Tab-separated table of C-alpha atoms in Angstrom:
chain	number	residue	atom	x	y	z
B	90	GLY	CA	20.524	8.012	-2.653
B	91	ASP	CA	17.895	8.770	-0.194
B	92	SER	CA	18.786	7.796	3.534
B	93	VAL	CA	18.021	7.704	7.212
B	94	THR	CA	20.466	7.887	9.909
B	95	GLN	CA	19.324	7.033	13.932
B	96	MET	CA	21.426	7.546	16.915
B	97	GLU	CA	22.458	4.156	18.079
B	98	GLY	CA	21.162	2.226	21.167
B	99	PRO	CA	20.090	0.972	23.245
B	100	VAL	CA	18.606	4.028	25.183
B	101	THR	CA	18.195	3.054	28.789
B	102	LEU	CA	15.931	5.553	30.852
B	103	SER	CA	14.436	5.553	34.297
B	104	GLU	CA	10.351	5.957	34.134
B	105	GLU	CA	9.435	9.712	33.788
B	106	ALA	CA	12.330	10.923	32.335
B	107	PHE	CA	12.697	12.959	29.058
B	108	LEU	CA	13.410	11.184	26.057
B	109	THR	CA	14.879	12.170	22.595
B	110	ILE	CA	15.926	9.834	19.841
B	111	ASN	CA	17.623	11.439	16.995
B	112	CYS	CA	17.077	10.979	13.281
B	113	THR	CA	18.450	12.851	10.323
B	114	TYR	CA	17.920	12.099	6.760
B	115	THR	CA	19.357	12.726	3.209
B	116	ALA	CA	16.683	13.286	0.465
B	117	THR	CA	16.413	14.902	-2.954
B	118	GLY	CA	12.823	16.492	-2.748
B	119	TYR	CA	10.677	16.991	-0.143
B	120	PRO	CA	9.837	13.557	1.176
B	121	SER	CA	7.019	12.520	3.955
B	122	LEU	CA	8.798	11.391	7.559
B	123	PHE	CA	7.414	8.601	9.881
B	124	TRP	CA	8.300	7.203	13.146
B	125	TYR	CA	7.427	3.644	13.642
B	126	VAL	CA	7.261	1.813	16.628
B	127	GLN	CA	8.138	-2.035	17.244
B	128	TYR	CA	7.028	-3.469	20.638
B	129	PRO	CA	8.471	-7.256	21.279
B	130	GLY	CA	6.953	-9.760	19.020
B	131	GLU	CA	5.108	-7.570	16.963
B	132	GLY	CA	5.341	-6.016	13.827
B	133	LEU	CA	6.006	-2.137	13.105
B	134	GLN	CA	3.207	0.398	13.814
B	135	LEU	CA	3.015	3.859	12.822
B	136	LEU	CA	3.672	6.169	15.529
B	137	LEU	CA	3.616	9.472	13.892
B	138	LYS	CA	4.360	11.376	10.764
B	139	ALA	CA	4.974	14.508	9.028
B	140	THR	CA	4.355	15.533	5.414
B	141	LYS	CA	6.147	18.886	5.191
B	142	ALA	CA	8.651	21.294	6.651
B	143	ASP	CA	7.701	22.535	9.869
B	144	ASP	CA	4.768	20.122	10.701
B	145	LYS	CA	4.677	18.741	13.996
B	146	GLY	CA	3.880	15.093	14.226
B	147	SER	CA	2.182	14.043	17.426
B	148	ASN	CA	0.754	10.730	19.474
B	149	LYS	CA	0.593	9.376	22.735
B	150	GLY	CA	2.743	11.763	23.851
B	151	PHE	CA	5.455	11.328	21.546
B	152	GLU	CA	6.500	14.410	18.956
B	153	ALA	CA	8.542	15.028	16.136
B	154	THR	CA	8.867	18.311	14.310
B	155	TYR	CA	10.241	18.140	10.223
B	156	ARG	CA	13.088	20.503	10.311
B	157	LYS	CA	14.400	20.898	6.666
B	158	GLU	CA	17.091	23.229	7.538
B	159	THR	CA	18.587	20.570	9.873
B	160	THR	CA	17.220	17.521	7.959
B	161	SER	CA	16.245	16.089	10.989
B	162	PHE	CA	13.094	14.693	12.768
B	163	HIS	CA	13.818	13.916	16.338
B	164	LEU	CA	11.640	11.824	18.348
B	165	GLU	CA	10.753	13.176	21.986
B	166	LYS	CA	8.496	12.358	24.911
B	167	GLY	CA	8.322	14.101	28.137
B	168	SER	CA	7.684	11.463	30.773
B	169	VAL	CA	8.567	7.761	29.353
B	170	GLN	CA	6.871	4.819	30.695
B	171	VAL	CA	7.995	1.328	31.085
B	172	SER	CA	5.193	0.231	28.302
B	173	ASP	CA	7.304	2.569	25.938
B	174	SER	CA	10.192	0.009	25.815
B	175	ALA	CA	10.437	-0.930	22.339
B	176	VAL	CA	12.384	-0.324	18.906
B	177	TYR	CA	11.844	2.954	17.213
B	178	PHE	CA	12.468	3.546	13.310
B	179	CYS	CA	12.701	6.615	11.732
B	180	ALA	CA	11.686	6.532	7.789
B	181	LEU	CA	11.272	8.716	4.758
B	182	SER	CA	9.155	8.256	1.767
B	183	ASP	CA	10.961	7.404	-1.359
B	184	LEU	CA	9.569	9.713	-3.693
B	185	GLY	CA	11.614	9.011	-6.688
B	186	SER	CA	10.402	9.459	-10.028
B	187	SER	CA	7.557	6.994	-9.997
B	188	ASN	CA	6.094	7.757	-6.257
B	189	THR	CA	6.044	4.211	-5.477
B	190	GLY	CA	5.217	4.562	-1.840
B	191	LYS	CA	8.446	2.868	-0.828
B	192	LEU	CA	9.973	3.651	2.815
B	193	ILE	CA	13.472	4.187	3.408
B	194	PHE	CA	13.909	3.221	7.422
B	195	GLY	CA	16.792	3.703	9.725
B	196	GLN	CA	18.412	0.992	11.505
B	197	GLY	CA	16.067	1.137	14.688
B	198	THR	CA	16.789	2.749	18.024
B	199	THR	CA	16.084	0.177	21.229
B	200	LEU	CA	14.631	2.218	24.093
B	201	GLN	CA	14.526	0.449	27.680
B	202	VAL	CA	12.622	2.060	30.167
B	203	LYS	CA	13.411	0.836	33.797
B	204	PRO	CA	10.975	1.244	36.685
W	616	ASP	CA	-10.424	-1.930	12.578
W	617	ALA	CA	-8.641	-2.988	9.159
W	618	ARG	CA	-5.177	-4.700	9.675
W	619	VAL	CA	-2.926	-6.861	7.474
W	620	THR	CA	-3.055	-10.189	8.314
W	621	GLN	CA	-0.083	-12.958	7.678
W	622	THR	CA	0.107	-16.744	7.973
W	623	PRO	CA	1.562	-18.811	9.225
W	624	ARG	CA	2.751	-16.787	11.990
W	625	HIS	CA	5.507	-19.414	13.032
W	626	LYS	CA	7.115	-22.095	10.611
W	627	VAL	CA	9.783	-24.398	11.281
W	628	THR	CA	11.335	-26.250	8.293
W	629	GLU	CA	14.241	-28.381	7.552
W	630	MET	CA	16.962	-27.320	4.828
W	631	GLY	CA	15.935	-27.832	1.582
W	632	GLN	CA	12.039	-27.716	2.275
W	633	GLU	CA	9.570	-25.153	0.290
W	634	VAL	CA	8.302	-22.539	2.226
W	635	THR	CA	5.157	-20.292	1.355
W	636	MET	CA	4.354	-17.073	3.411
W	637	ARG	CA	0.955	-15.787	2.878
W	638	CYS	CA	-0.243	-11.908	3.190
W	639	GLN	CA	-3.723	-10.346	3.181
W	640	PRO	CA	-3.358	-6.599	2.737
W	641	ILE	CA	-5.800	-4.209	4.077
W	642	LEU	CA	-8.758	-3.779	1.522
W	643	GLY	CA	-8.419	-0.863	-0.722
W	644	HIS	CA	-4.606	-0.765	-0.426
W	645	ASN	CA	-2.645	-0.764	-3.851
W	646	THR	CA	0.986	-1.388	-2.802
W	647	VAL	CA	2.363	-4.335	-1.016
W	648	PHE	CA	5.806	-4.658	0.518
W	649	TRP	CA	7.452	-7.662	1.824
W	650	TYR	CA	10.484	-7.205	4.271
W	651	ARG	CA	12.625	-9.429	6.358
W	652	GLN	CA	14.168	-8.850	9.795
W	653	THR	CA	17.077	-10.212	11.457
W	654	MET	CA	19.355	-9.181	14.009
W	655	MET	CA	22.494	-8.819	12.111
W	656	GLN	CA	20.934	-7.332	8.800
W	657	GLY	CA	18.189	-5.329	10.631
W	658	LEU	CA	15.004	-4.605	8.484
W	659	GLU	CA	15.391	-5.173	4.623
W	660	LEU	CA	13.080	-4.604	1.858
W	661	LEU	CA	12.787	-7.732	-0.498
W	662	ALA	CA	10.010	-7.007	-2.884
W	663	TYR	CA	7.190	-4.624	-3.529
W	664	PHE	CA	4.050	-4.242	-5.542
W	665	ARG	CA	1.399	-2.044	-6.872
W	666	ASN	CA	-1.575	-2.815	-8.519
W	667	ARG	CA	-0.558	-6.301	-8.204
W	668	ALA	CA	2.329	-5.738	-10.502
W	669	PRO	CA	5.802	-6.374	-9.020
W	670	LEU	CA	7.774	-3.075	-9.199
W	671	ASP	CA	10.984	-3.995	-7.566
W	672	ASP	CA	12.360	-7.219	-6.168
W	673	SER	CA	16.151	-6.558	-6.304
W	674	GLY	CA	16.173	-7.036	-2.438
W	675	MET	CA	15.433	-10.827	-2.820
W	676	PRO	CA	17.710	-13.837	-3.802
W	677	LYS	CA	16.727	-14.393	-7.127
W	678	ASP	CA	17.835	-18.153	-7.297
W	679	ARG	CA	15.499	-19.155	-4.464
W	680	PHE	CA	12.879	-16.386	-3.542
W	681	SER	CA	9.765	-15.520	-5.510
W	682	ALA	CA	7.080	-13.002	-4.549
W	683	GLU	CA	3.372	-12.863	-6.387
W	684	MET	CA	0.055	-11.259	-6.053
W	685	PRO	CA	-2.671	-13.737	-7.254
W	686	ASP	CA	-5.004	-11.455	-6.600
W	687	ALA	CA	-5.620	-7.872	-4.757
W	688	THR	CA	-6.183	-9.814	-1.456
W	689	LEU	CA	-3.487	-12.304	-1.336
W	690	ALA	CA	0.547	-11.712	-1.559
W	691	THR	CA	2.873	-14.585	-1.247
W	692	LEU	CA	6.369	-15.028	-0.613
W	693	LYS	CA	7.998	-18.468	-1.446
W	694	ILE	CA	11.287	-19.945	-0.488
W	695	GLN	CA	12.522	-22.839	-2.368
W	696	PRO	CA	14.783	-24.661	-1.230
W	697	SER	CA	15.151	-22.868	1.987
W	698	GLU	CA	18.352	-22.467	3.931
W	699	PRO	CA	19.295	-21.896	7.411
W	700	ARG	CA	20.477	-18.423	6.620
W	701	ASP	CA	16.658	-17.653	5.761
W	702	SER	CA	15.582	-17.821	9.340
W	703	ALA	CA	14.121	-14.411	10.009
W	704	VAL	CA	11.021	-12.591	10.887
W	705	TYR	CA	9.279	-11.872	7.661
W	706	PHE	CA	6.750	-8.743	7.237
W	707	CYS	CA	4.225	-7.986	4.770
W	708	ALA	CA	2.984	-4.304	4.733
W	709	SER	CA	0.158	-2.517	2.639
W	710	GLY	CA	-0.647	1.272	1.939
W	711	LEU	CA	-2.040	3.452	-0.471
W	712	GLY	CA	1.468	4.573	-1.859
W	713	TYR	CA	0.919	8.107	-2.949
W	714	ARG	CA	2.197	11.530	-1.754
W	715	GLY	CA	0.528	12.439	1.666
W	716	GLN	CA	-0.623	8.828	2.145
W	717	ASP	CA	2.122	6.873	1.977
W	718	GLU	CA	2.468	5.466	5.349
W	719	GLN	CA	2.742	1.420	5.413
W	720	TYR	CA	0.764	-0.816	7.883
W	721	PHE	CA	2.641	-4.042	8.840
W	722	GLY	CA	1.295	-7.445	9.441
W	723	PRO	CA	2.463	-9.388	12.705
W	724	GLY	CA	4.983	-11.294	10.772
W	725	THR	CA	6.195	-14.911	10.009
W	726	ARG	CA	8.962	-16.117	12.163
W	727	LEU	CA	10.835	-18.688	10.278
W	728	THR	CA	13.373	-21.137	11.322
W	729	VAL	CA	15.061	-23.268	8.916
W	730	THR	CA	17.048	-26.027	10.780
């Protein structure tokens, strides 16, 4: 079945460092891909998405490009801030045969940014 | 702006008691999802609905959990009887659930502690 694999955390960076969180997927068909962020004590929030190959999703300085040839959707940010400390989830839409809108999530990667 | 709301935000109860969690999806969304999040298991999909009809509840322990949508503005998740292993954060999410608009919007969660 479809699945998402993220790099294990925690990822610890200094402020203003470059961030990459790797995400690869296995899917039949052409799912949409998402990054969600969860701040402490809160629910998941959509960070960005891409709906087809070569699309780049971007938001709040974060970017990710839908790479069909490598089945990847790596999250990047050029300069992280302490306020970016959170858990990041990669996800894909489970199109299946009924297109239910179900998402398949990776296990999450914790990012800690130190001042 | 439109948000998914959940009540209660926190619930502490004794083993054996009934617990009911409520969710109000975003108006106009036709898919509703229930998730459970724990440190050990991560984010698990319990059940989901489309147009108020249950599509899949295979993620739920059948003997004690039940999920319903009495109307389009209310989804409920009930645990009876509750057990200490049910302690977790329960999230509700809603969405439009079709290709290109399949992102989900999460509520703030209900933190359940069963003693």
